Amino acid sequence: MNIFIDSKISDDDRRKELYRGSIFFHRSCVNAEKLCQLARDLIAESFGSLDPRKVQESMSAEKSAEILSVLKPKFIHHPKAKEYIQGMLTELGCDLQKTYFDVPRMRTAFPGDYLKSGIAYAFHPHRDTWYSAPFCQINWWMPIYPISPENCMAIHPRYWYQPLRNGSSGYNYHQWNLESRQNAAQHVKTDTRIQPKPEEPVELDPQFRLICEPGALYQFSAAQLHSTVPNSTDLTRYSIDFRTVHLDDVWTRTGAPNIDSACTGTTMGDYLNGMDLSGLPAEAIALYQDGTECQYGSSANDPKKVAGVRN
Ligand SMILES: [Fe+2]
């Protein structure tokens, strides 16, 4: 696996590398800083005088879940968040005419067992491609506050080449939107929603834990196996992630290899054009549809989405 640091290669070449399992790390850029500041402002507004990284010390998990269920959608759909992502993509060499992104998610990982389900789901090892993401999807990840190796995200490179028995065949994105997503905040102690999980022991090591400062970020393919590192610190981790697809790759079905994903449905209806926020051309989306979008009703770009869990 190759790790590129502040690489200036073209986005076309970068995507080729990402589809081969490479990771791209980028130092802080102006718009990523702005996005993190927006997130910090909204977080501070939500928790009042409390230190947002220590709310678990003085607030019930139920109350935190309630606050997050308002905070997260507010961030996800904030017009400034889209503007900063557009700026960030430009700064990092993406062609906005052909790059499509989905709205950014805010994630939280609380220490210990405080709140690990529903709105603050602690992700088991998974590939986003088990969750109906296309193989050309690229994930972008950044911390909102400083992180440490005990409080971050991990990538498990062994499984780039090695298939993992998993439950993705039982997952359909359209069904998930219809039945599960709206209820994320209700799952405080346990999460009963069916998600594609590994169905054999996972060898988590070797693993990469990329530790960077707020404003810095990294990109990886949606086909990489990744997970939430159990937070053994006393500080809550807040992070942002979003995904992109490039129109050329969508048309040509270029992307990472599929070694073990068997889900149905597609997230292709979610991505917004980098220039005008329009969706992908219907004909392009149709290449990825399998009929299940009609069965469950497509919820593409549904403004009601709260995205408690979308991998
Ligand atoms: Fe994920």
PDB file of C-alpha atoms and ligand atoms in Angstrom:
ATOM      1  CA  MET A   1       0.000   0.000   0.000  1.00  0.00           C
ATOM      2  CA  ASN A   2       1.277   3.451  -0.909  1.00  0.00           C
ATOM      3  CA  ILE A   3       0.708   6.524   1.205  1.00  0.00           C
ATOM      4  CA  PHE A   4       1.040   9.814  -0.650  1.00  0.00           C
ATOM      5  CA  ILE A   5       1.706  12.897   1.470  1.00  0.00           C
ATOM      6  CA  ASP A   6       0.850  16.302   0.009  1.00  0.00           C
ATOM      7  CA  SER A   7       1.182  14.837  -3.465  1.00  0.00           C
ATOM      8  CA  LYS A   8       0.635  17.231  -6.334  1.00  0.00           C
ATOM      9  CA  ILE A   9      -0.206  14.593  -8.940  1.00  0.00           C
ATOM     10  CA  SER A  10      -3.332  15.225 -11.007  1.00  0.00           C
ATOM     11  CA  ASP A  11      -6.719  14.133  -9.723  1.00  0.00           C
ATOM     12  CA  ASP A  12      -6.964  11.657 -12.622  1.00  0.00           C
ATOM     13  CA  ASP A  13      -3.735   9.968 -11.541  1.00  0.00           C
ATOM     14  CA  ARG A  14      -4.695  10.226  -7.877  1.00  0.00           C
ATOM     15  CA  ARG A  15      -7.945   8.356  -8.442  1.00  0.00           C
ATOM     16  CA  LYS A  16      -6.081   5.613 -10.281  1.00  0.00           C
ATOM     17  CA  GLU A  17      -3.841   5.217  -7.237  1.00  0.00           C
ATOM     18  CA  LEU A  18      -6.806   5.274  -4.851  1.00  0.00           C
ATOM     19  CA  TYR A  19      -8.414   2.469  -6.850  1.00  0.00           C
ATOM     20  CA  ARG A  20      -5.216   0.487  -6.293  1.00  0.00           C
ATOM     21  CA  GLY A  21      -5.514   0.893  -2.540  1.00  0.00           C
ATOM     22  CA  SER A  22      -3.301   3.946  -2.012  1.00  0.00           C
ATOM     23  CA  ILE A  23      -4.078   6.571   0.613  1.00  0.00           C
ATOM     24  CA  PHE A  24      -3.631  10.307   0.113  1.00  0.00           C
ATOM     25  CA  PHE A  25      -2.885  12.564   3.045  1.00  0.00           C
ATOM     26  CA  HIS A  26      -3.232  16.333   2.638  1.00  0.00           C
ATOM     27  CA  ARG A  27      -1.950  19.020   4.935  1.00  0.00           C
ATOM     28  CA  SER A  28      -4.350  21.647   6.197  1.00  0.00           C
ATOM     29  CA  CYS A  29      -6.053  23.791   3.554  1.00  0.00           C
ATOM     30  CA  VAL A  30      -8.117  26.959   3.944  1.00  0.00           C
ATOM     31  CA  ASN A  31     -11.533  25.474   3.231  1.00  0.00           C
ATOM     32  CA  ALA A  32     -10.965  22.377   5.349  1.00  0.00           C
ATOM     33  CA  GLU A  33     -10.083  24.696   8.239  1.00  0.00           C
ATOM     34  CA  LYS A  34     -13.301  26.611   7.620  1.00  0.00           C
ATOM     35  CA  LEU A  35     -15.340  23.407   7.547  1.00  0.00           C
ATOM     36  CA  CYS A  36     -13.847  22.302  10.859  1.00  0.00           C
ATOM     37  CA  GLN A  37     -14.482  25.734  12.375  1.00  0.00           C
ATOM     38  CA  LEU A  38     -18.112  25.611  11.239  1.00  0.00           C
ATOM     39  CA  ALA A  39     -18.427  22.198  12.886  1.00  0.00           C
ATOM     40  CA  ARG A  40     -16.830  23.443  16.117  1.00  0.00           C
ATOM     41  CA  ASP A  41     -19.161  26.478  16.191  1.00  0.00           C
ATOM     42  CA  LEU A  42     -22.263  24.317  15.757  1.00  0.00           C
ATOM     43  CA  ILE A  43     -21.010  21.836  18.369  1.00  0.00           C
ATOM     44  CA  ALA A  44     -20.319  24.627  20.881  1.00  0.00           C
ATOM     45  CA  GLU A  45     -23.747  26.125  20.221  1.00  0.00           C
ATOM     46  CA  SER A  46     -25.378  22.742  20.897  1.00  0.00           C
ATOM     47  CA  PHE A  47     -23.629  21.896  24.157  1.00  0.00           C
ATOM     48  CA  GLY A  48     -23.596  25.402  25.644  1.00  0.00           C
ATOM     49  CA  SER A  49     -21.002  25.934  28.349  1.00  0.00           C
ATOM     50  CA  LEU A  50     -19.940  22.263  28.465  1.00  0.00           C
ATOM     51  CA  ASP A  51     -16.636  21.164  26.946  1.00  0.00           C
ATOM     52  CA  PRO A  52     -18.023  19.198  23.952  1.00  0.00           C
ATOM     53  CA  ARG A  53     -15.279  16.583  24.300  1.00  0.00           C
ATOM     54  CA  LYS A  54     -16.278  15.913  27.900  1.00  0.00           C
ATOM     55  CA  VAL A  55     -20.074  15.952  27.792  1.00  0.00           C
ATOM     56  CA  GLN A  56     -20.079  12.276  28.764  1.00  0.00           C
ATOM     57  CA  GLU A  57     -18.902  13.300  32.230  1.00  0.00           C
ATOM     58  CA  SER A  58     -21.981  15.324  33.063  1.00  0.00           C
ATOM     59  CA  MET A  59     -24.782  14.432  30.676  1.00  0.00           C
ATOM     60  CA  SER A  60     -26.838  11.281  30.163  1.00  0.00           C
ATOM     61  CA  ALA A  61     -26.292   9.304  26.964  1.00  0.00           C
ATOM     62  CA  GLU A  62     -29.972   9.846  26.140  1.00  0.00           C
ATOM     63  CA  LYS A  63     -29.594  13.614  26.382  1.00  0.00           C
ATOM     64  CA  SER A  64     -26.432  13.580  24.237  1.00  0.00           C
ATOM     65  CA  ALA A  65     -28.207  11.466  21.629  1.00  0.00           C
ATOM     66  CA  GLU A  66     -31.045  13.988  21.606  1.00  0.00           C
ATOM     67  CA  ILE A  67     -28.644  16.902  21.089  1.00  0.00           C
ATOM     68  CA  LEU A  68     -26.686  15.067  18.382  1.00  0.00           C
ATOM     69  CA  SER A  69     -29.890  14.245  16.537  1.00  0.00           C
ATOM     70  CA  VAL A  70     -30.392  17.994  16.034  1.00  0.00           C
ATOM     71  CA  LEU A  71     -26.725  18.975  15.658  1.00  0.00           C
ATOM     72  CA  LYS A  72     -25.714  16.408  13.022  1.00  0.00           C
ATOM     73  CA  PRO A  73     -28.461  17.184  10.467  1.00  0.00           C
ATOM     74  CA  LYS A  74     -27.857  20.901  11.033  1.00  0.00           C
ATOM     75  CA  PHE A  75     -24.226  20.435  10.045  1.00  0.00           C
ATOM     76  CA  ILE A  76     -24.965  18.000   7.223  1.00  0.00           C
ATOM     77  CA  HIS A  77     -27.352  20.377   5.485  1.00  0.00           C
ATOM     78  CA  HIS A  78     -25.649  23.668   6.334  1.00  0.00           C
ATOM     79  CA  PRO A  79     -25.182  25.660   3.105  1.00  0.00           C
ATOM     80  CA  LYS A  80     -21.719  26.778   4.243  1.00  0.00           C
ATOM     81  CA  ALA A  81     -20.640  23.143   4.605  1.00  0.00           C
ATOM     82  CA  LYS A  82     -21.276  22.537   0.898  1.00  0.00           C
ATOM     83  CA  GLU A  83     -19.513  25.777   0.005  1.00  0.00           C
ATOM     84  CA  TYR A  84     -16.405  24.782   1.978  1.00  0.00           C
ATOM     85  CA  ILE A  85     -16.331  21.335   0.414  1.00  0.00           C
ATOM     86  CA  GLN A  86     -16.477  22.919  -3.011  1.00  0.00           C
ATOM     87  CA  GLY A  87     -13.571  25.154  -1.977  1.00  0.00           C
ATOM     88  CA  MET A  88     -11.621  22.227  -0.579  1.00  0.00           C
ATOM     89  CA  LEU A  89     -12.094  20.159  -3.731  1.00  0.00           C
ATOM     90  CA  THR A  90     -10.819  23.082  -5.792  1.00  0.00           C
ATOM     91  CA  GLU A  91      -7.812  23.571  -3.513  1.00  0.00           C
ATOM     92  CA  LEU A  92      -6.976  19.891  -3.840  1.00  0.00           C
ATOM     93  CA  GLY A  93      -7.075  19.787  -7.623  1.00  0.00           C
ATOM     94  CA  CYS A  94     -10.493  18.252  -8.362  1.00  0.00           C
ATOM     95  CA  ASP A  95     -12.403  19.312 -11.465  1.00  0.00           C
ATOM     96  CA  LEU A  96     -15.653  20.655 -10.028  1.00  0.00           C
ATOM     97  CA  GLN A  97     -17.462  20.187 -13.336  1.00  0.00           C
ATOM     98  CA  LYS A  98     -16.961  16.437 -13.086  1.00  0.00           C
ATOM     99  CA  THR A  99     -16.602  15.821  -9.368  1.00  0.00           C
ATOM    100  CA  TYR A 100     -19.733  15.027  -7.377  1.00  0.00           C
ATOM    101  CA  PHE A 101     -19.834  14.949  -3.577  1.00  0.00           C
ATOM    102  CA  ASP A 102     -22.331  13.948  -0.968  1.00  0.00           C
ATOM    103  CA  VAL A 103     -23.174  16.059   2.065  1.00  0.00           C
ATOM    104  CA  PRO A 104     -20.582  15.824   4.854  1.00  0.00           C
ATOM    105  CA  ARG A 105     -21.320  13.686   7.902  1.00  0.00           C
ATOM    106  CA  MET A 106     -20.293  14.589  11.414  1.00  0.00           C
ATOM    107  CA  ARG A 107     -19.257  11.549  13.476  1.00  0.00           C
ATOM    108  CA  THR A 108     -18.722  11.164  17.171  1.00  0.00           C
ATOM    109  CA  ALA A 109     -16.858   8.452  19.062  1.00  0.00           C
ATOM    110  CA  PHE A 110     -17.416   8.650  22.803  1.00  0.00           C
ATOM    111  CA  PRO A 111     -15.068   7.106  25.360  1.00  0.00           C
ATOM    112  CA  GLY A 112     -15.883   3.609  26.604  1.00  0.00           C
ATOM    113  CA  ASP A 113     -19.451   2.404  26.369  1.00  0.00           C
ATOM    114  CA  TYR A 114     -21.108   5.776  26.827  1.00  0.00           C
ATOM    115  CA  LEU A 115     -22.896   6.012  23.469  1.00  0.00           C
ATOM    116  CA  LYS A 116     -21.915   3.676  20.653  1.00  0.00           C
ATOM    117  CA  SER A 117     -25.079   3.099  18.701  1.00  0.00           C
ATOM    118  CA  GLY A 118     -27.661   4.954  16.631  1.00  0.00           C
ATOM    119  CA  ILE A 119     -26.693   8.594  16.137  1.00  0.00           C
ATOM    120  CA  ALA A 120     -23.128   7.903  17.398  1.00  0.00           C
ATOM    121  CA  TYR A 121     -22.654   4.500  15.815  1.00  0.00           C
ATOM    122  CA  ALA A 122     -19.205   2.967  16.446  1.00  0.00           C
ATOM    123  CA  PHE A 123     -18.371   1.358  13.161  1.00  0.00           C
ATOM    124  CA  HIS A 124     -17.320  -2.257  13.079  1.00  0.00           C
ATOM    125  CA  PRO A 125     -14.808  -3.104  10.310  1.00  0.00           C
ATOM    126  CA  HIS A 126     -16.566  -2.566   7.002  1.00  0.00           C
ATOM    127  CA  ARG A 127     -16.149  -1.442   3.438  1.00  0.00           C
ATOM    128  CA  ASP A 128     -18.495   1.311   2.260  1.00  0.00           C
ATOM    129  CA  THR A 129     -19.023  -0.850  -0.806  1.00  0.00           C
ATOM    130  CA  TRP A 130     -20.898  -3.309   1.457  1.00  0.00           C
ATOM    131  CA  TYR A 131     -23.363  -0.429   1.919  1.00  0.00           C
ATOM    132  CA  SER A 132     -24.208   0.075  -1.774  1.00  0.00           C
ATOM    133  CA  ALA A 133     -21.458   2.631  -2.480  1.00  0.00           C
ATOM    134  CA  PRO A 134     -20.038   2.441  -6.018  1.00  0.00           C
ATOM    135  CA  PHE A 135     -16.484   1.211  -6.494  1.00  0.00           C
ATOM    136  CA  CYS A 136     -15.439   4.624  -7.775  1.00  0.00           C
ATOM    137  CA  GLN A 137     -16.399   6.266  -4.487  1.00  0.00           C
ATOM    138  CA  ILE A 138     -13.595   8.017  -2.646  1.00  0.00           C
ATOM    139  CA  ASN A 139     -13.867   8.759   1.065  1.00  0.00           C
ATOM    140  CA  TRP A 140     -12.480  11.924   2.644  1.00  0.00           C
ATOM    141  CA  TRP A 141     -11.898  12.000   6.412  1.00  0.00           C
ATOM    142  CA  MET A 142     -10.791  14.741   8.841  1.00  0.00           C
ATOM    143  CA  PRO A 143     -10.829  15.325  12.596  1.00  0.00           C
ATOM    144  CA  ILE A 144     -12.642  18.350  14.058  1.00  0.00           C
ATOM    145  CA  TYR A 145     -10.492  18.475  17.212  1.00  0.00           C
ATOM    146  CA  PRO A 146      -7.010  16.972  17.695  1.00  0.00           C
ATOM    147  CA  ILE A 147      -7.011  13.162  17.745  1.00  0.00           C
ATOM    148  CA  SER A 148      -4.696  10.496  19.102  1.00  0.00           C
ATOM    149  CA  PRO A 149      -3.997   6.864  18.135  1.00  0.00           C
ATOM    150  CA  GLU A 150      -6.490   5.738  20.820  1.00  0.00           C
ATOM    151  CA  ASN A 151      -9.213   7.932  19.421  1.00  0.00           C
ATOM    152  CA  CYS A 152      -9.334   7.818  15.627  1.00  0.00           C
ATOM    153  CA  MET A 153     -10.174   5.649  12.628  1.00  0.00           C
ATOM    154  CA  ALA A 154      -8.254   2.616  11.371  1.00  0.00           C
ATOM    155  CA  ILE A 155      -7.731   1.137   7.913  1.00  0.00           C
ATOM    156  CA  HIS A 156      -7.000  -2.589   7.618  1.00  0.00           C
ATOM    157  CA  PRO A 157      -4.859  -2.964   4.482  1.00  0.00           C
ATOM    158  CA  ARG A 158      -4.662  -6.784   4.500  1.00  0.00           C
ATOM    159  CA  TYR A 159      -8.225  -6.877   3.229  1.00  0.00           C
ATOM    160  CA  TRP A 160      -7.584  -4.783   0.178  1.00  0.00           C
ATOM    161  CA  TYR A 161      -6.683  -8.045  -1.518  1.00  0.00           C
ATOM    162  CA  GLN A 162      -8.257 -10.524   0.853  1.00  0.00           C
ATOM    163  CA  PRO A 163     -12.024 -11.129   0.697  1.00  0.00           C
ATOM    164  CA  LEU A 164     -13.889 -11.213   3.991  1.00  0.00           C
ATOM    165  CA  ARG A 165     -17.074 -13.201   4.462  1.00  0.00           C
ATOM    166  CA  ASN A 166     -19.737 -10.584   5.223  1.00  0.00           C
ATOM    167  CA  GLY A 167     -23.447  -9.841   5.356  1.00  0.00           C
ATOM    168  CA  SER A 168     -23.607  -7.365   2.484  1.00  0.00           C
ATOM    169  CA  SER A 169     -25.938  -9.582   0.457  1.00  0.00           C
ATOM    170  CA  GLY A 170     -28.684  -8.701   2.949  1.00  0.00           C
ATOM    171  CA  TYR A 171     -28.192  -4.953   2.570  1.00  0.00           C
ATOM    172  CA  ASN A 172     -30.053  -2.646   0.224  1.00  0.00           C
ATOM    173  CA  TYR A 173     -29.481   1.106   0.453  1.00  0.00           C
ATOM    174  CA  HIS A 174     -33.005   2.057  -0.599  1.00  0.00           C
ATOM    175  CA  GLN A 175     -34.531  -0.284   1.941  1.00  0.00           C
ATOM    176  CA  TRP A 176     -32.187   1.091   4.591  1.00  0.00           C
ATOM    177  CA  ASN A 177     -33.266   4.657   3.841  1.00  0.00           C
ATOM    178  CA  LEU A 178     -36.883   3.694   4.002  1.00  0.00           C
ATOM    179  CA  GLU A 179     -36.816   1.658   7.172  1.00  0.00           C
ATOM    180  CA  SER A 180     -33.841   2.474   9.337  1.00  0.00           C
ATOM    181  CA  ARG A 181     -32.228   5.790   8.904  1.00  0.00           C
ATOM    182  CA  GLN A 182     -34.902   8.001  10.397  1.00  0.00           C
ATOM    183  CA  ASN A 183     -34.671   6.091  13.642  1.00  0.00           C
ATOM    184  CA  ALA A 184     -30.936   6.497  14.282  1.00  0.00           C
ATOM    185  CA  ALA A 185     -31.406   8.667  17.376  1.00  0.00           C
ATOM    186  CA  GLN A 186     -33.615   6.054  19.014  1.00  0.00           C
ATOM    187  CA  HIS A 187     -30.833   3.498  19.248  1.00  0.00           C
ATOM    188  CA  VAL A 188     -29.053   4.719  22.358  1.00  0.00           C
ATOM    189  CA  LYS A 189     -27.801   1.547  24.055  1.00  0.00           C
ATOM    190  CA  THR A 190     -28.023  -1.006  21.299  1.00  0.00           C
ATOM    191  CA  ASP A 191     -28.506  -0.833  17.588  1.00  0.00           C
ATOM    192  CA  THR A 192     -30.917  -3.385  16.224  1.00  0.00           C
ATOM    193  CA  ARG A 193     -30.735  -2.223  12.630  1.00  0.00           C
ATOM    194  CA  ILE A 194     -29.326  -4.839  10.313  1.00  0.00           C
ATOM    195  CA  GLN A 195     -25.976  -3.792   8.901  1.00  0.00           C
ATOM    196  CA  PRO A 196     -23.475  -5.674   6.771  1.00  0.00           C
ATOM    197  CA  LYS A 197     -20.835  -6.990   9.135  1.00  0.00           C
ATOM    198  CA  PRO A 198     -17.897  -9.381   8.818  1.00  0.00           C
ATOM    199  CA  GLU A 199     -19.037 -12.986   9.253  1.00  0.00           C
ATOM    200  CA  GLU A 200     -15.645 -14.405  10.134  1.00  0.00           C
ATOM    201  CA  PRO A 201     -12.907 -13.258  12.543  1.00  0.00           C
ATOM    202  CA  VAL A 202     -11.167 -10.125  11.301  1.00  0.00           C
ATOM    203  CA  GLU A 203      -7.435  -9.701  11.714  1.00  0.00           C
ATOM    204  CA  LEU A 204      -7.347  -6.030  12.519  1.00  0.00           C
ATOM    205  CA  ASP A 205      -3.534  -5.873  12.371  1.00  0.00           C
ATOM    206  CA  PRO A 206      -1.698  -4.624  10.523  1.00  0.00           C
ATOM    207  CA  GLN A 207      -3.666  -1.420  10.583  1.00  0.00           C
ATOM    208  CA  PHE A 208      -3.083   2.223   9.728  1.00  0.00           C
ATOM    209  CA  ARG A 209      -4.138   4.947  12.116  1.00  0.00           C
ATOM    210  CA  LEU A 210      -3.519   8.275  10.447  1.00  0.00           C
ATOM    211  CA  ILE A 211      -3.186  10.985  13.040  1.00  0.00           C
ATOM    212  CA  CYS A 212      -3.538  14.505  11.764  1.00  0.00           C
ATOM    213  CA  GLU A 213      -4.506  17.929  13.044  1.00  0.00           C
ATOM    214  CA  PRO A 214      -7.905  19.535  12.330  1.00  0.00           C
ATOM    215  CA  GLY A 215      -7.890  21.006   8.843  1.00  0.00           C
ATOM    216  CA  ALA A 216      -5.697  18.197   7.506  1.00  0.00           C
ATOM    217  CA  LEU A 217      -7.424  15.242   5.871  1.00  0.00           C
ATOM    218  CA  TYR A 218      -6.977  12.012   3.973  1.00  0.00           C
ATOM    219  CA  GLN A 219      -8.616  10.174   1.117  1.00  0.00           C
ATOM    220  CA  PHE A 220      -9.118   6.453   0.648  1.00  0.00           C
ATOM    221  CA  SER A 221     -11.150   4.162  -1.557  1.00  0.00           C
ATOM    222  CA  ALA A 222     -14.635   3.130  -0.436  1.00  0.00           C
ATOM    223  CA  ALA A 223     -13.448  -0.455  -0.855  1.00  0.00           C
ATOM    224  CA  GLN A 224     -10.884  -0.178   1.977  1.00  0.00           C
ATOM    225  CA  LEU A 225     -11.788  -2.078   5.137  1.00  0.00           C
ATOM    226  CA  HIS A 226     -11.953   0.499   7.940  1.00  0.00           C
ATOM    227  CA  SER A 227     -13.326   0.819  11.458  1.00  0.00           C
ATOM    228  CA  THR A 228     -13.791   3.094  14.438  1.00  0.00           C
ATOM    229  CA  VAL A 229     -10.918   2.633  16.911  1.00  0.00           C
ATOM    230  CA  PRO A 230     -12.489   1.996  20.342  1.00  0.00           C
ATOM    231  CA  ASN A 231     -12.021   5.285  22.161  1.00  0.00           C
ATOM    232  CA  SER A 232      -9.907   4.547  25.228  1.00  0.00           C
ATOM    233  CA  THR A 233      -9.177   8.199  25.981  1.00  0.00           C
ATOM    234  CA  ASP A 234     -11.373  10.460  28.095  1.00  0.00           C
ATOM    235  CA  LEU A 235     -12.173  12.788  25.189  1.00  0.00           C
ATOM    236  CA  THR A 236     -14.932  12.400  22.634  1.00  0.00           C
ATOM    237  CA  ARG A 237     -13.716  12.280  19.055  1.00  0.00           C
ATOM    238  CA  TYR A 238     -15.574  14.424  16.520  1.00  0.00           C
ATOM    239  CA  SER A 239     -14.791  13.969  12.838  1.00  0.00           C
ATOM    240  CA  ILE A 240     -16.108  14.834   9.401  1.00  0.00           C
ATOM    241  CA  ASP A 241     -16.288  12.623   6.363  1.00  0.00           C
ATOM    242  CA  PHE A 242     -17.759  12.925   2.912  1.00  0.00           C
ATOM    243  CA  ARG A 243     -17.418  11.078  -0.360  1.00  0.00           C
ATOM    244  CA  THR A 244     -16.866  11.934  -3.995  1.00  0.00           C
ATOM    245  CA  VAL A 245     -17.256  10.279  -7.374  1.00  0.00           C
ATOM    246  CA  HIS A 246     -15.859  11.468 -10.701  1.00  0.00           C
ATOM    247  CA  LEU A 247     -18.204  11.538 -13.681  1.00  0.00           C
ATOM    248  CA  ASP A 248     -15.708   9.928 -16.075  1.00  0.00           C
ATOM    249  CA  ASP A 249     -15.322   6.961 -13.725  1.00  0.00           C
ATOM    250  CA  VAL A 250     -19.074   6.729 -13.204  1.00  0.00           C
ATOM    251  CA  TRP A 251     -19.661   6.452 -16.970  1.00  0.00           C
ATOM    252  CA  THR A 252     -16.866   3.969 -17.545  1.00  0.00           C
ATOM    253  CA  ARG A 253     -17.498   1.993 -14.357  1.00  0.00           C
ATOM    254  CA  THR A 254     -13.881   2.514 -13.351  1.00  0.00           C
ATOM    255  CA  GLY A 255     -13.022   1.960  -9.703  1.00  0.00           C
ATOM    256  CA  ALA A 256     -11.606  -0.372  -7.104  1.00  0.00           C
ATOM    257  CA  PRO A 257     -12.042  -4.115  -7.653  1.00  0.00           C
ATOM    258  CA  ASN A 258     -14.990  -5.849  -6.006  1.00  0.00           C
ATOM    259  CA  ILE A 259     -13.682  -8.775  -4.035  1.00  0.00           C
ATOM    260  CA  ASP A 260     -16.543  -9.461  -1.597  1.00  0.00           C
ATOM    261  CA  SER A 261     -19.444  -6.963  -1.803  1.00  0.00           C
ATOM    262  CA  ALA A 262     -22.874  -8.392  -2.632  1.00  0.00           C
ATOM    263  CA  CYS A 263     -25.285  -5.622  -1.595  1.00  0.00           C
ATOM    264  CA  THR A 264     -28.029  -4.260  -3.832  1.00  0.00           C
ATOM    265  CA  GLY A 265     -29.212  -0.740  -4.579  1.00  0.00           C
ATOM    266  CA  THR A 266     -26.912   2.235  -5.085  1.00  0.00           C
ATOM    267  CA  THR A 267     -25.962   5.502  -3.428  1.00  0.00           C
ATOM    268  CA  MET A 268     -25.439   7.124  -6.840  1.00  0.00           C
ATOM    269  CA  GLY A 269     -28.481   9.357  -6.334  1.00  0.00           C
ATOM    270  CA  ASP A 270     -26.809  11.124  -3.403  1.00  0.00           C
ATOM    271  CA  TYR A 271     -23.911  12.908  -5.069  1.00  0.00           C
ATOM    272  CA  LEU A 272     -24.064  16.601  -5.937  1.00  0.00           C
ATOM    273  CA  ASN A 273     -22.170  18.309  -8.698  1.00  0.00           C
ATOM    274  CA  GLY A 274     -19.218  20.361  -7.480  1.00  0.00           C
ATOM    275  CA  MET A 275     -20.326  23.416  -9.499  1.00  0.00           C
ATOM    276  CA  ASP A 276     -24.095  23.624  -9.301  1.00  0.00           C
ATOM    277  CA  LEU A 277     -25.107  20.910  -6.808  1.00  0.00           C
ATOM    278  CA  SER A 278     -27.167  19.080  -9.443  1.00  0.00           C
ATOM    279  CA  GLY A 279     -27.386  15.289  -9.239  1.00  0.00           C
ATOM    280  CA  LEU A 280     -25.604  12.891 -11.588  1.00  0.00           C
ATOM    281  CA  PRO A 281     -27.240  12.442 -15.016  1.00  0.00           C
ATOM    282  CA  ALA A 282     -30.134   9.982 -14.757  1.00  0.00           C
ATOM    283  CA  GLU A 283     -28.563   7.816 -17.479  1.00  0.00           C
ATOM    284  CA  ALA A 284     -25.362   7.558 -15.460  1.00  0.00           C
ATOM    285  CA  ILE A 285     -27.224   6.602 -12.278  1.00  0.00           C
ATOM    286  CA  ALA A 286     -29.214   4.054 -14.275  1.00  0.00           C
ATOM    287  CA  LEU A 287     -25.991   2.125 -14.976  1.00  0.00           C
ATOM    288  CA  TYR A 288     -25.877   1.272 -11.267  1.00  0.00           C
ATOM    289  CA  GLN A 289     -29.558   0.618 -10.630  1.00  0.00           C
ATOM    290  CA  ASP A 290     -30.867  -2.896 -10.234  1.00  0.00           C
ATOM    291  CA  GLY A 291     -34.602  -2.289  -9.880  1.00  0.00           C
ATOM    292  CA  THR A 292     -34.609  -2.201  -6.095  1.00  0.00           C
ATOM    293  CA  GLU A 293     -34.882   1.606  -6.169  1.00  0.00           C
ATOM    294  CA  CYS A 294     -38.436   1.137  -7.458  1.00  0.00           C
ATOM    295  CA  GLN A 295     -39.225  -1.537  -4.912  1.00  0.00           C
ATOM    296  CA  TYR A 296     -38.352   0.704  -1.966  1.00  0.00           C
ATOM    297  CA  GLY A 297     -38.726   4.138  -3.540  1.00  0.00           C
ATOM    298  CA  SER A 298     -35.605   6.155  -4.230  1.00  0.00           C
ATOM    299  CA  SER A 299     -34.767   8.740  -1.595  1.00  0.00           C
ATOM    300  CA  ALA A 300     -32.041  10.456  -3.574  1.00  0.00           C
ATOM    301  CA  ASN A 301     -31.231  13.876  -2.168  1.00  0.00           C
ATOM    302  CA  ASP A 302     -34.015  13.636   0.356  1.00  0.00           C
ATOM    303  CA  PRO A 303     -33.580  16.741   2.557  1.00  0.00           C
ATOM    304  CA  LYS A 304     -35.020  14.840   5.515  1.00  0.00           C
ATOM    305  CA  LYS A 305     -32.049  12.500   5.651  1.00  0.00           C
ATOM    306  CA  VAL A 306     -30.379  12.620   9.037  1.00  0.00           C
ATOM    307  CA  ALA A 307     -27.670  10.162   8.106  1.00  0.00           C
ATOM    308  CA  GLY A 308     -27.077   8.698  11.523  1.00  0.00           C
ATOM    309  CA  VAL A 309     -25.424   5.845   9.726  1.00  0.00           C
ATOM    310  CA  ARG A 310     -24.255   5.953   6.182  1.00  0.00           C
ATOM    311  CA  ASN A 311     -20.997   4.332   5.549  1.00  0.00           C
TER     312      ASN A 311
HETATM  313 FE    FE B   1     -17.226   3.776   6.296  1.00  0.00          FE
END
